[in-house]
Amino acid sequence: MMDILHRVGAKTPAPEPIYDALTSIDGLAAWWTRDTSGTADEVGGVIEFRFPPVGGFDMEVVELVAGKRVVWRVVGESPEEWLGTTIEFDLRQDGDYTIVLFKHAGWREPVEFMHHCSTKWATFLLSLIQLVETGTGAPAPDEVRVGDWR
Amino acid sequence: MMDILHRVGAKTPAPEPIYDALTSIDGLAAWWTRDTSGTADEVGGVIEFRFPPVGGFDMEVVELVAGKRVVWRVVGESPEEWLGTTIEFDLRQDGDYTIVLFKHAGWREPVEFMHHCSTKWATFLLSLIQLVETGTGAPAPDEVRVGDWR
């Protein structure tokens, strides 16, 4: 099993704005993809992230610790490589910054698509901190492009 | 052992501009850090990357395949976690894009610093493709910030 890891920090006095952006549909739509629906604020809820015209991801919320931790599991609609993997966000306040430790865990093989997803996650996490710091993120379809696979 | 993986694509008709940006001091200084010196175009050469005032990395060039592959090993000046790890760039042309598959291999533990380096590598690889596509990268000290650790 292999993991994608990232760490970003948002200059903000408390973790709540980031936690809200991870646990509300409006928040998620403002940094990952505008086409987001479902239930993000309850364990057992399912969030549907879509990237027209290429599909997307369904995430079941499996753990929520207010202001500290969010975990999703990929279920249903998904590229085959993502099915059953988990996405973890751990938050903590460190002085003037809220630190986000990110892990997309459980990849079975280090396929080329995993390389791509690693780079894309970095750009979306930067969109998340930009959202919290400035009020405006860069969600799909207006996200940072990283090559021919978008 | 754990690896940082990334994939980016530059819209350019051939891999040579990216290969040049990985194997010349001027090229490296234009996307990673302006404070770059040493020998980048010979196996056995050592490249000194510095990020004043916080130190940097010495890389020994261990493999060069023109237009296709560049491998460095971290030697000498380095954070302890990087010593002995390897950095690999594999290039190929895919239609209008040169694809870069990147691997920073051999991390002993998934420490928080590895999370940070993963995100920073993404931003520097985007600086590399921006350099090739537009003529201007975003090397340190003017690189994209990802939080309190720069």
PDB file of C-alpha atoms in Angstrom:
ATOM      1  CA  MET A   1       0.000   0.000   0.000  1.00  0.00           C
ATOM      2  CA  MET A   2       1.246   3.492  -0.841  1.00  0.00           C
ATOM      3  CA  ASP A   3       0.101   6.904   0.281  1.00  0.00           C
ATOM      4  CA  ILE A   4       0.004  10.407  -1.133  1.00  0.00           C
ATOM      5  CA  LEU A   5       1.124  12.866   1.575  1.00  0.00           C
ATOM      6  CA  HIS A   6       0.925  16.652   1.724  1.00  0.00           C
ATOM      7  CA  ARG A   7       1.248  19.459   4.263  1.00  0.00           C
ATOM      8  CA  VAL A   8      -0.059  22.995   3.866  1.00  0.00           C
ATOM      9  CA  GLY A   9      -0.566  25.848   6.305  1.00  0.00           C
ATOM     10  CA  ALA A  10      -3.160  28.609   6.159  1.00  0.00           C
ATOM     11  CA  LYS A  11      -2.504  31.906   7.929  1.00  0.00           C
ATOM     12  CA  THR A  12      -5.638  32.004  10.054  1.00  0.00           C
ATOM     13  CA  PRO A  13      -6.112  32.167  13.836  1.00  0.00           C
ATOM     14  CA  ALA A  14      -8.125  28.936  14.309  1.00  0.00           C
ATOM     15  CA  PRO A  15      -8.849  25.683  12.458  1.00  0.00           C
ATOM     16  CA  GLU A  16     -12.618  26.203  12.184  1.00  0.00           C
ATOM     17  CA  PRO A  17     -12.632  27.875   8.737  1.00  0.00           C
ATOM     18  CA  ILE A  18     -10.699  24.950   7.262  1.00  0.00           C
ATOM     19  CA  TYR A  19     -12.815  22.412   9.108  1.00  0.00           C
ATOM     20  CA  ASP A  20     -15.925  24.137   7.725  1.00  0.00           C
ATOM     21  CA  ALA A  21     -14.468  24.044   4.203  1.00  0.00           C
ATOM     22  CA  LEU A  22     -14.032  20.260   4.609  1.00  0.00           C
ATOM     23  CA  THR A  23     -17.446  19.530   6.111  1.00  0.00           C
ATOM     24  CA  SER A  24     -19.903  21.719   4.191  1.00  0.00           C
ATOM     25  CA  ILE A  25     -21.010  21.334   0.587  1.00  0.00           C
ATOM     26  CA  ASP A  26     -20.569  25.069  -0.059  1.00  0.00           C
ATOM     27  CA  GLY A  27     -17.078  24.949   1.416  1.00  0.00           C
ATOM     28  CA  LEU A  28     -15.999  21.918  -0.607  1.00  0.00           C
ATOM     29  CA  ALA A  29     -17.444  23.444  -3.791  1.00  0.00           C
ATOM     30  CA  ALA A  30     -15.314  26.536  -3.188  1.00  0.00           C
ATOM     31  CA  TRP A  31     -11.925  24.775  -3.296  1.00  0.00           C
ATOM     32  CA  TRP A  32     -12.208  21.305  -4.933  1.00  0.00           C
ATOM     33  CA  THR A  33     -14.995  21.175  -7.499  1.00  0.00           C
ATOM     34  CA  ARG A  34     -18.023  23.431  -7.968  1.00  0.00           C
ATOM     35  CA  ASP A  35     -20.083  20.332  -8.790  1.00  0.00           C
ATOM     36  CA  THR A  36     -20.304  18.993  -5.223  1.00  0.00           C
ATOM     37  CA  SER A  37     -23.454  17.673  -3.558  1.00  0.00           C
ATOM     38  CA  GLY A  38     -24.549  15.298  -0.795  1.00  0.00           C
ATOM     39  CA  THR A  39     -23.931  15.260   2.962  1.00  0.00           C
ATOM     40  CA  ALA A  40     -20.533  16.274   4.341  1.00  0.00           C
ATOM     41  CA  ASP A  41     -21.251  17.050   7.998  1.00  0.00           C
ATOM     42  CA  GLU A  42     -22.363  13.636   9.311  1.00  0.00           C
ATOM     43  CA  VAL A  43     -20.547  10.338   9.689  1.00  0.00           C
ATOM     44  CA  GLY A  44     -22.190   7.981   7.197  1.00  0.00           C
ATOM     45  CA  GLY A  45     -23.042  10.800   4.807  1.00  0.00           C
ATOM     46  CA  VAL A  46     -21.961  10.515   1.187  1.00  0.00           C
ATOM     47  CA  ILE A  47     -20.486  13.408  -0.774  1.00  0.00           C
ATOM     48  CA  GLU A  48     -20.611  13.394  -4.579  1.00  0.00           C
ATOM     49  CA  PHE A  49     -17.747  15.240  -6.225  1.00  0.00           C
ATOM     50  CA  ARG A  50     -18.081  15.579 -10.008  1.00  0.00           C
ATOM     51  CA  PHE A  51     -15.739  16.926 -12.680  1.00  0.00           C
ATOM     52  CA  PRO A  52     -17.827  17.243 -15.867  1.00  0.00           C
ATOM     53  CA  PRO A  53     -17.456  15.640 -18.309  1.00  0.00           C
ATOM     54  CA  VAL A  54     -15.036  13.089 -16.834  1.00  0.00           C
ATOM     55  CA  GLY A  55     -16.809  11.548 -13.827  1.00  0.00           C
ATOM     56  CA  GLY A  56     -15.785  12.012 -10.229  1.00  0.00           C
ATOM     57  CA  PHE A  57     -15.763  10.513  -6.771  1.00  0.00           C
ATOM     58  CA  ASP A  58     -18.254   9.467  -4.105  1.00  0.00           C
ATOM     59  CA  MET A  59     -16.879   9.769  -0.577  1.00  0.00           C
ATOM     60  CA  GLU A  60     -18.436   8.309   2.539  1.00  0.00           C
ATOM     61  CA  VAL A  61     -17.692  10.361   5.646  1.00  0.00           C
ATOM     62  CA  VAL A  62     -16.143   7.894   8.103  1.00  0.00           C
ATOM     63  CA  GLU A  63     -14.750  10.114  10.856  1.00  0.00           C
ATOM     64  CA  LEU A  64     -15.315  13.687  12.038  1.00  0.00           C
ATOM     65  CA  VAL A  65     -13.604  15.365  15.004  1.00  0.00           C
ATOM     66  CA  ALA A  66     -14.664  19.011  15.120  1.00  0.00           C
ATOM     67  CA  GLY A  67     -11.790  21.325  14.265  1.00  0.00           C
ATOM     68  CA  LYS A  68      -9.297  18.451  14.151  1.00  0.00           C
ATOM     69  CA  ARG A  69      -9.909  15.575  11.760  1.00  0.00           C
ATOM     70  CA  VAL A  70     -11.926  14.538   8.707  1.00  0.00           C
ATOM     71  CA  VAL A  71     -11.754  11.097   7.062  1.00  0.00           C
ATOM     72  CA  TRP A  72     -13.536   9.922   3.920  1.00  0.00           C
ATOM     73  CA  ARG A  73     -13.604   6.546   2.187  1.00  0.00           C
ATOM     74  CA  VAL A  74     -14.060   6.276  -1.575  1.00  0.00           C
ATOM     75  CA  VAL A  75     -17.245   4.359  -2.424  1.00  0.00           C
ATOM     76  CA  GLY A  76     -19.458   4.031  -5.501  1.00  0.00           C
ATOM     77  CA  GLU A  77     -18.557   6.385  -8.358  1.00  0.00           C
ATOM     78  CA  SER A  78     -14.780   6.433  -8.672  1.00  0.00           C
ATOM     79  CA  PRO A  79     -11.842   5.589 -10.893  1.00  0.00           C
ATOM     80  CA  GLU A  80     -10.991   1.948 -10.179  1.00  0.00           C
ATOM     81  CA  GLU A  81      -7.679   2.924  -8.549  1.00  0.00           C
ATOM     82  CA  TRP A  82      -9.435   5.070  -5.920  1.00  0.00           C
ATOM     83  CA  LEU A  83     -12.064   2.554  -4.780  1.00  0.00           C
ATOM     84  CA  GLY A  84     -11.600   1.676  -1.106  1.00  0.00           C
ATOM     85  CA  THR A  85      -8.827   4.218  -0.554  1.00  0.00           C
ATOM     86  CA  THR A  86      -9.181   6.761   2.262  1.00  0.00           C
ATOM     87  CA  ILE A  87      -8.623  10.506   2.418  1.00  0.00           C
ATOM     88  CA  GLU A  88      -7.534  11.961   5.759  1.00  0.00           C
ATOM     89  CA  PHE A  89      -7.196  15.594   6.841  1.00  0.00           C
ATOM     90  CA  ASP A  90      -5.611  16.304  10.250  1.00  0.00           C
ATOM     91  CA  LEU A  91      -5.742  19.908  11.440  1.00  0.00           C
ATOM     92  CA  ARG A  92      -3.882  21.672  14.215  1.00  0.00           C
ATOM     93  CA  GLN A  93      -3.184  25.244  15.160  1.00  0.00           C
ATOM     94  CA  ASP A  94       0.491  26.220  15.201  1.00  0.00           C
ATOM     95  CA  GLY A  95       0.890  29.907  16.078  1.00  0.00           C
ATOM     96  CA  ASP A  96      -0.558  32.015  13.266  1.00  0.00           C
ATOM     97  CA  TYR A  97      -1.167  29.009  11.013  1.00  0.00           C
ATOM     98  CA  THR A  98      -3.637  26.177  10.778  1.00  0.00           C
ATOM     99  CA  ILE A  99      -1.630  23.197   9.582  1.00  0.00           C
ATOM    100  CA  VAL A 100      -3.295  20.575   7.376  1.00  0.00           C
ATOM    101  CA  LEU A 101      -1.665  17.144   7.194  1.00  0.00           C
ATOM    102  CA  PHE A 102      -3.184  15.276   4.276  1.00  0.00           C
ATOM    103  CA  LYS A 103      -3.037  11.578   3.417  1.00  0.00           C
ATOM    104  CA  HIS A 104      -4.650   9.724   0.509  1.00  0.00           C
ATOM    105  CA  ALA A 105      -3.988   6.215   1.768  1.00  0.00           C
ATOM    106  CA  GLY A 106      -4.244   2.726   0.378  1.00  0.00           C
ATOM    107  CA  TRP A 107      -3.104   2.944  -3.245  1.00  0.00           C
ATOM    108  CA  ARG A 108      -2.367  -0.589  -4.399  1.00  0.00           C
ATOM    109  CA  GLU A 109       0.249   0.297  -7.042  1.00  0.00           C
ATOM    110  CA  PRO A 110       2.335   3.422  -7.786  1.00  0.00           C
ATOM    111  CA  VAL A 111       0.660   3.814 -11.192  1.00  0.00           C
ATOM    112  CA  GLU A 112       1.095   6.905 -13.355  1.00  0.00           C
ATOM    113  CA  PHE A 113      -2.381   8.054 -12.299  1.00  0.00           C
ATOM    114  CA  MET A 114      -1.188   8.083  -8.659  1.00  0.00           C
ATOM    115  CA  HIS A 115       1.654  10.429  -9.656  1.00  0.00           C
ATOM    116  CA  HIS A 116      -0.909  12.699 -11.338  1.00  0.00           C
ATOM    117  CA  CYS A 117      -3.308  12.645  -8.380  1.00  0.00           C
ATOM    118  CA  SER A 118      -0.467  13.546  -6.008  1.00  0.00           C
ATOM    119  CA  THR A 119       0.287  16.708  -7.987  1.00  0.00           C
ATOM    120  CA  LYS A 120      -3.408  17.592  -8.327  1.00  0.00           C
ATOM    121  CA  TRP A 121      -3.999  17.170  -4.583  1.00  0.00           C
ATOM    122  CA  ALA A 122      -1.213  19.690  -3.943  1.00  0.00           C
ATOM    123  CA  THR A 123      -2.893  22.254  -6.175  1.00  0.00           C
ATOM    124  CA  PHE A 124      -6.309  21.688  -4.596  1.00  0.00           C
ATOM    125  CA  LEU A 125      -4.889  21.935  -1.056  1.00  0.00           C
ATOM    126  CA  LEU A 126      -3.322  25.252  -2.079  1.00  0.00           C
ATOM    127  CA  SER A 127      -6.789  26.221  -3.332  1.00  0.00           C
ATOM    128  CA  LEU A 128      -8.148  25.339   0.133  1.00  0.00           C
ATOM    129  CA  ILE A 129      -5.676  27.576   1.965  1.00  0.00           C
ATOM    130  CA  GLN A 130      -6.197  30.340  -0.596  1.00  0.00           C
ATOM    131  CA  LEU A 131      -9.951  30.098   0.072  1.00  0.00           C
ATOM    132  CA  VAL A 132      -9.447  30.460   3.812  1.00  0.00           C
ATOM    133  CA  GLU A 133      -6.858  33.228   3.534  1.00  0.00           C
ATOM    134  CA  THR A 134      -8.502  35.312   0.791  1.00  0.00           C
ATOM    135  CA  GLY A 135     -12.122  34.147   0.506  1.00  0.00           C
ATOM    136  CA  THR A 136     -11.577  32.774  -3.019  1.00  0.00           C
ATOM    137  CA  GLY A 137     -10.317  29.317  -3.963  1.00  0.00           C
ATOM    138  CA  ALA A 138      -9.636  27.803  -7.392  1.00  0.00           C
ATOM    139  CA  PRO A 139     -12.019  24.828  -7.656  1.00  0.00           C
ATOM    140  CA  ALA A 140     -12.570  22.795 -10.836  1.00  0.00           C
ATOM    141  CA  PRO A 141     -13.310  23.612 -13.593  1.00  0.00           C
ATOM    142  CA  ASP A 142     -11.120  26.683 -13.006  1.00  0.00           C
ATOM    143  CA  GLU A 143      -8.367  24.874 -11.155  1.00  0.00           C
ATOM    144  CA  VAL A 144      -4.607  24.973 -11.739  1.00  0.00           C
ATOM    145  CA  ARG A 145      -3.733  22.734 -14.674  1.00  0.00           C
ATOM    146  CA  VAL A 146      -0.774  20.376 -14.313  1.00  0.00           C
ATOM    147  CA  GLY A 147      -0.604  18.924 -17.842  1.00  0.00           C
ATOM    148  CA  ASP A 148      -2.536  16.987 -20.458  1.00  0.00           C
ATOM    149  CA  TRP A 149      -4.569  15.130 -17.815  1.00  0.00           C
ATOM    150  CA  ARG A 150      -5.755  18.582 -16.549  1.00  0.00           C
TER     151      ARG A 150
ATOM    152  CA  MET B   1      10.804   3.006   2.224  1.00  0.00           C
ATOM    153  CA  MET B   2       8.318   5.555   0.928  1.00  0.00           C
ATOM    154  CA  ASP B   3       8.335   7.724  -2.175  1.00  0.00           C
ATOM    155  CA  ILE B   4       7.020  11.116  -3.209  1.00  0.00           C
ATOM    156  CA  LEU B   5       5.454  10.839  -6.667  1.00  0.00           C
ATOM    157  CA  HIS B   6       4.329  13.533  -9.108  1.00  0.00           C
ATOM    158  CA  ARG B   7       3.355  13.873 -12.764  1.00  0.00           C
ATOM    159  CA  VAL B   8       3.282  17.103 -14.757  1.00  0.00           C
ATOM    160  CA  GLY B   9       3.046  17.850 -18.460  1.00  0.00           C
ATOM    161  CA  ALA B  10       4.468  20.820 -20.343  1.00  0.00           C
ATOM    162  CA  LYS B  11       2.905  21.856 -23.637  1.00  0.00           C
ATOM    163  CA  THR B  12       6.042  21.750 -25.764  1.00  0.00           C
ATOM    164  CA  PRO B  13       6.905  19.739 -28.892  1.00  0.00           C
ATOM    165  CA  ALA B  14       9.959  17.870 -27.565  1.00  0.00           C
ATOM    166  CA  PRO B  15      11.551  16.906 -24.229  1.00  0.00           C
ATOM    167  CA  GLU B  16      14.830  18.781 -24.807  1.00  0.00           C
ATOM    168  CA  PRO B  17      13.822  22.062 -23.100  1.00  0.00           C
ATOM    169  CA  ILE B  18      12.880  20.196 -19.933  1.00  0.00           C
ATOM    170  CA  TYR B  19      15.966  17.993 -20.119  1.00  0.00           C
ATOM    171  CA  ASP B  20      18.068  21.157 -20.454  1.00  0.00           C
ATOM    172  CA  ALA B  21      16.316  22.711 -17.444  1.00  0.00           C
ATOM    173  CA  LEU B  22      17.295  19.618 -15.426  1.00  0.00           C
ATOM    174  CA  THR B  23      20.898  19.376 -16.588  1.00  0.00           C
ATOM    175  CA  SER B  24      22.167  22.964 -16.708  1.00  0.00           C
ATOM    176  CA  ILE B  25      22.896  25.266 -13.782  1.00  0.00           C
ATOM    177  CA  ASP B  26      21.100  28.168 -15.474  1.00  0.00           C
ATOM    178  CA  GLY B  27      18.074  25.972 -16.128  1.00  0.00           C
ATOM    179  CA  LEU B  28      17.893  24.642 -12.571  1.00  0.00           C
ATOM    180  CA  ALA B  29      18.300  28.168 -11.172  1.00  0.00           C
ATOM    181  CA  ALA B  30      15.309  29.268 -13.256  1.00  0.00           C
ATOM    182  CA  TRP B  31      12.776  26.886 -11.664  1.00  0.00           C
ATOM    183  CA  TRP B  32      14.059  25.493  -8.325  1.00  0.00           C
ATOM    184  CA  THR B  33      16.367  27.933  -6.565  1.00  0.00           C
ATOM    185  CA  ARG B  34      18.327  30.882  -7.949  1.00  0.00           C
ATOM    186  CA  ASP B  35      21.233  29.907  -5.679  1.00  0.00           C
ATOM    187  CA  THR B  36      22.343  26.852  -7.704  1.00  0.00           C
ATOM    188  CA  SER B  37      25.954  26.006  -8.597  1.00  0.00           C
ATOM    189  CA  GLY B  38      28.133  23.022  -9.465  1.00  0.00           C
ATOM    190  CA  THR B  39      28.044  20.510 -12.320  1.00  0.00           C
ATOM    191  CA  ALA B  40      24.697  19.223 -13.599  1.00  0.00           C
ATOM    192  CA  ASP B  41      25.549  17.816 -17.034  1.00  0.00           C
ATOM    193  CA  GLU B  42      27.935  14.956 -16.131  1.00  0.00           C
ATOM    194  CA  VAL B  43      27.454  11.745 -14.216  1.00  0.00           C
ATOM    195  CA  GLY B  44      29.500  12.143 -11.025  1.00  0.00           C
ATOM    196  CA  GLY B  45      29.011  15.895 -10.960  1.00  0.00           C
ATOM    197  CA  VAL B  46      27.664  17.518  -7.805  1.00  0.00           C
ATOM    198  CA  ILE B  47      25.024  20.245  -7.846  1.00  0.00           C
ATOM    199  CA  GLU B  48      24.699  22.585  -4.849  1.00  0.00           C
ATOM    200  CA  PHE B  49      21.172  23.883  -4.324  1.00  0.00           C
ATOM    201  CA  ARG B  50      20.895  26.532  -1.591  1.00  0.00           C
ATOM    202  CA  PHE B  51      17.928  28.301  -0.024  1.00  0.00           C
ATOM    203  CA  PRO B  52      19.367  31.176   2.025  1.00  0.00           C
ATOM    204  CA  PRO B  53      19.291  31.389   4.961  1.00  0.00           C
ATOM    205  CA  VAL B  54      18.130  27.824   5.661  1.00  0.00           C
ATOM    206  CA  GLY B  55      20.661  25.520   4.021  1.00  0.00           C
ATOM    207  CA  GLY B  56      20.005  23.317   1.035  1.00  0.00           C
ATOM    208  CA  PHE B  57      20.925  20.135  -0.781  1.00  0.00           C
ATOM    209  CA  ASP B  58      23.948  18.647  -2.552  1.00  0.00           C
ATOM    210  CA  MET B  59      22.974  16.256  -5.343  1.00  0.00           C
ATOM    211  CA  GLU B  60      25.330  13.871  -7.105  1.00  0.00           C
ATOM    212  CA  VAL B  61      24.287  13.192 -10.690  1.00  0.00           C
ATOM    213  CA  VAL B  62      24.036   9.400 -10.939  1.00  0.00           C
ATOM    214  CA  GLU B  63      22.283   8.844 -14.288  1.00  0.00           C
ATOM    215  CA  LEU B  64      21.696  10.876 -17.448  1.00  0.00           C
ATOM    216  CA  VAL B  65      19.902   9.667 -20.582  1.00  0.00           C
ATOM    217  CA  ALA B  66      19.611  12.568 -23.020  1.00  0.00           C
ATOM    218  CA  GLY B  67      16.030  13.736 -23.378  1.00  0.00           C
ATOM    219  CA  LYS B  68      14.731  10.878 -21.231  1.00  0.00           C
ATOM    220  CA  ARG B  69      15.998  10.490 -17.696  1.00  0.00           C
ATOM    221  CA  VAL B  70      17.852  12.304 -14.916  1.00  0.00           C
ATOM    222  CA  VAL B  71      18.699  10.786 -11.519  1.00  0.00           C
ATOM    223  CA  TRP B  72      20.369  12.462  -8.566  1.00  0.00           C
ATOM    224  CA  ARG B  73      21.425  11.114  -5.165  1.00  0.00           C
ATOM    225  CA  VAL B  74      21.457  13.371  -2.105  1.00  0.00           C
ATOM    226  CA  VAL B  75      24.985  13.618  -0.667  1.00  0.00           C
ATOM    227  CA  GLY B  76      26.772  16.035   1.686  1.00  0.00           C
ATOM    228  CA  GLU B  77      24.764  19.135   2.601  1.00  0.00           C
ATOM    229  CA  SER B  78      21.199  18.035   3.305  1.00  0.00           C
ATOM    230  CA  PRO B  79      18.503  17.747   5.927  1.00  0.00           C
ATOM    231  CA  GLU B  80      19.088  14.413   7.679  1.00  0.00           C
ATOM    232  CA  GLU B  81      15.864  12.963   6.207  1.00  0.00           C
ATOM    233  CA  TRP B  82      17.058  13.510   2.620  1.00  0.00           C
ATOM    234  CA  LEU B  83      20.530  11.957   2.925  1.00  0.00           C
ATOM    235  CA  GLY B  84      20.846   8.932   0.631  1.00  0.00           C
ATOM    236  CA  THR B  85      17.459   9.449  -1.005  1.00  0.00           C
ATOM    237  CA  THR B  86      17.244   9.687  -4.803  1.00  0.00           C
ATOM    238  CA  ILE B  87      15.421  12.073  -7.121  1.00  0.00           C
ATOM    239  CA  GLU B  88      14.320  10.704 -10.505  1.00  0.00           C
ATOM    240  CA  PHE B  89      12.866  12.521 -13.507  1.00  0.00           C
ATOM    241  CA  ASP B  90      11.556  10.416 -16.405  1.00  0.00           C
ATOM    242  CA  LEU B  91      10.568  12.307 -19.558  1.00  0.00           C
ATOM    243  CA  ARG B  92       8.571  11.239 -22.580  1.00  0.00           C
ATOM    244  CA  GLN B  93       6.778  12.973 -25.398  1.00  0.00           C
ATOM    245  CA  ASP B  94       3.031  12.354 -25.559  1.00  0.00           C
ATOM    246  CA  GLY B  95       1.465  14.331 -28.405  1.00  0.00           C
ATOM    247  CA  ASP B  96       1.717  18.038 -27.657  1.00  0.00           C
ATOM    248  CA  TYR B  97       3.071  17.473 -24.149  1.00  0.00           C
ATOM    249  CA  THR B  98       6.331  16.455 -22.549  1.00  0.00           C
ATOM    250  CA  ILE B  99       5.367  14.334 -19.557  1.00  0.00           C
ATOM    251  CA  VAL B 100       7.563  14.377 -16.445  1.00  0.00           C
ATOM    252  CA  LEU B 101       7.236  11.480 -14.033  1.00  0.00           C
ATOM    253  CA  PHE B 102       8.935  12.440 -10.788  1.00  0.00           C
ATOM    254  CA  LYS B 103       9.993  10.270  -7.866  1.00  0.00           C
ATOM    255  CA  HIS B 104      11.779  11.256  -4.655  1.00  0.00           C
ATOM    256  CA  ALA B 105      12.547   7.762  -3.441  1.00  0.00           C
ATOM    257  CA  GLY B 106      13.840   6.206  -0.258  1.00  0.00           C
ATOM    258  CA  TRP B 107      12.249   8.160   2.603  1.00  0.00           C
ATOM    259  CA  ARG B 108      12.682   6.085   5.742  1.00  0.00           C
ATOM    260  CA  GLU B 109       9.609   7.403   7.592  1.00  0.00           C
ATOM    261  CA  PRO B 110       6.484   9.338   6.560  1.00  0.00           C
ATOM    262  CA  VAL B 111       7.477  12.263   8.789  1.00  0.00           C
ATOM    263  CA  GLU B 112       5.711  15.625   8.660  1.00  0.00           C
ATOM    264  CA  PHE B 113       8.670  17.025   6.713  1.00  0.00           C
ATOM    265  CA  MET B 114       8.007  14.424   3.981  1.00  0.00           C
ATOM    266  CA  HIS B 115       4.422  15.716   3.697  1.00  0.00           C
ATOM    267  CA  HIS B 116       5.783  19.247   3.323  1.00  0.00           C
ATOM    268  CA  CYS B 117       8.401  18.266   0.739  1.00  0.00           C
ATOM    269  CA  SER B 118       5.749  16.473  -1.319  1.00  0.00           C
ATOM    270  CA  THR B 119       3.689  19.657  -1.592  1.00  0.00           C
ATOM    271  CA  LYS B 120       6.759  21.796  -2.319  1.00  0.00           C
ATOM    272  CA  TRP B 121       7.937  19.432  -5.067  1.00  0.00           C
ATOM    273  CA  ALA B 122       4.539  19.875  -6.757  1.00  0.00           C
ATOM    274  CA  THR B 123       4.921  23.639  -6.766  1.00  0.00           C
ATOM    275  CA  PHE B 124       8.486  23.482  -8.082  1.00  0.00           C
ATOM    276  CA  LEU B 125       7.529  21.018 -10.845  1.00  0.00           C
ATOM    277  CA  LEU B 126       4.786  23.453 -11.858  1.00  0.00           C
ATOM    278  CA  SER B 127       7.494  26.129 -11.890  1.00  0.00           C
ATOM    279  CA  LEU B 128       9.497  23.868 -14.245  1.00  0.00           C
ATOM    280  CA  ILE B 129       6.652  23.499 -16.737  1.00  0.00           C
ATOM    281  CA  GLN B 130       5.838  27.208 -16.457  1.00  0.00           C
ATOM    282  CA  LEU B 131       9.495  27.939 -17.300  1.00  0.00           C
ATOM    283  CA  VAL B 132       9.356  25.756 -20.405  1.00  0.00           C
ATOM    284  CA  GLU B 133       5.942  26.995 -21.540  1.00  0.00           C
ATOM    285  CA  THR B 134       6.404  30.726 -20.840  1.00  0.00           C
ATOM    286  CA  GLY B 135      10.136  31.329 -20.365  1.00  0.00           C
ATOM    287  CA  THR B 136       9.692  32.293 -16.701  1.00  0.00           C
ATOM    288  CA  GLY B 137       9.617  29.955 -13.704  1.00  0.00           C
ATOM    289  CA  ALA B 138       9.098  30.707 -10.015  1.00  0.00           C
ATOM    290  CA  PRO B 139      12.311  29.580  -8.290  1.00  0.00           C
ATOM    291  CA  ALA B 140      13.157  30.276  -4.624  1.00  0.00           C
ATOM    292  CA  PRO B 141      13.226  32.771  -3.044  1.00  0.00           C
ATOM    293  CA  ASP B 142      10.179  33.827  -5.090  1.00  0.00           C
ATOM    294  CA  GLU B 143       8.489  30.442  -5.108  1.00  0.00           C
ATOM    295  CA  VAL B 144       4.882  29.565  -4.238  1.00  0.00           C
ATOM    296  CA  ARG B 145       4.486  29.441  -0.465  1.00  0.00           C
ATOM    297  CA  VAL B 146       2.621  26.492   1.037  1.00  0.00           C
ATOM    298  CA  GLY B 147       2.512  27.542   4.707  1.00  0.00           C
ATOM    299  CA  ASP B 148       4.671  28.398   7.704  1.00  0.00           C
ATOM    300  CA  TRP B 149       7.542  26.200   6.490  1.00  0.00           C
ATOM    301  CA  ARG B 150       7.595  28.325   3.265  1.00  0.00           C
TER     302      ARG B 150
END
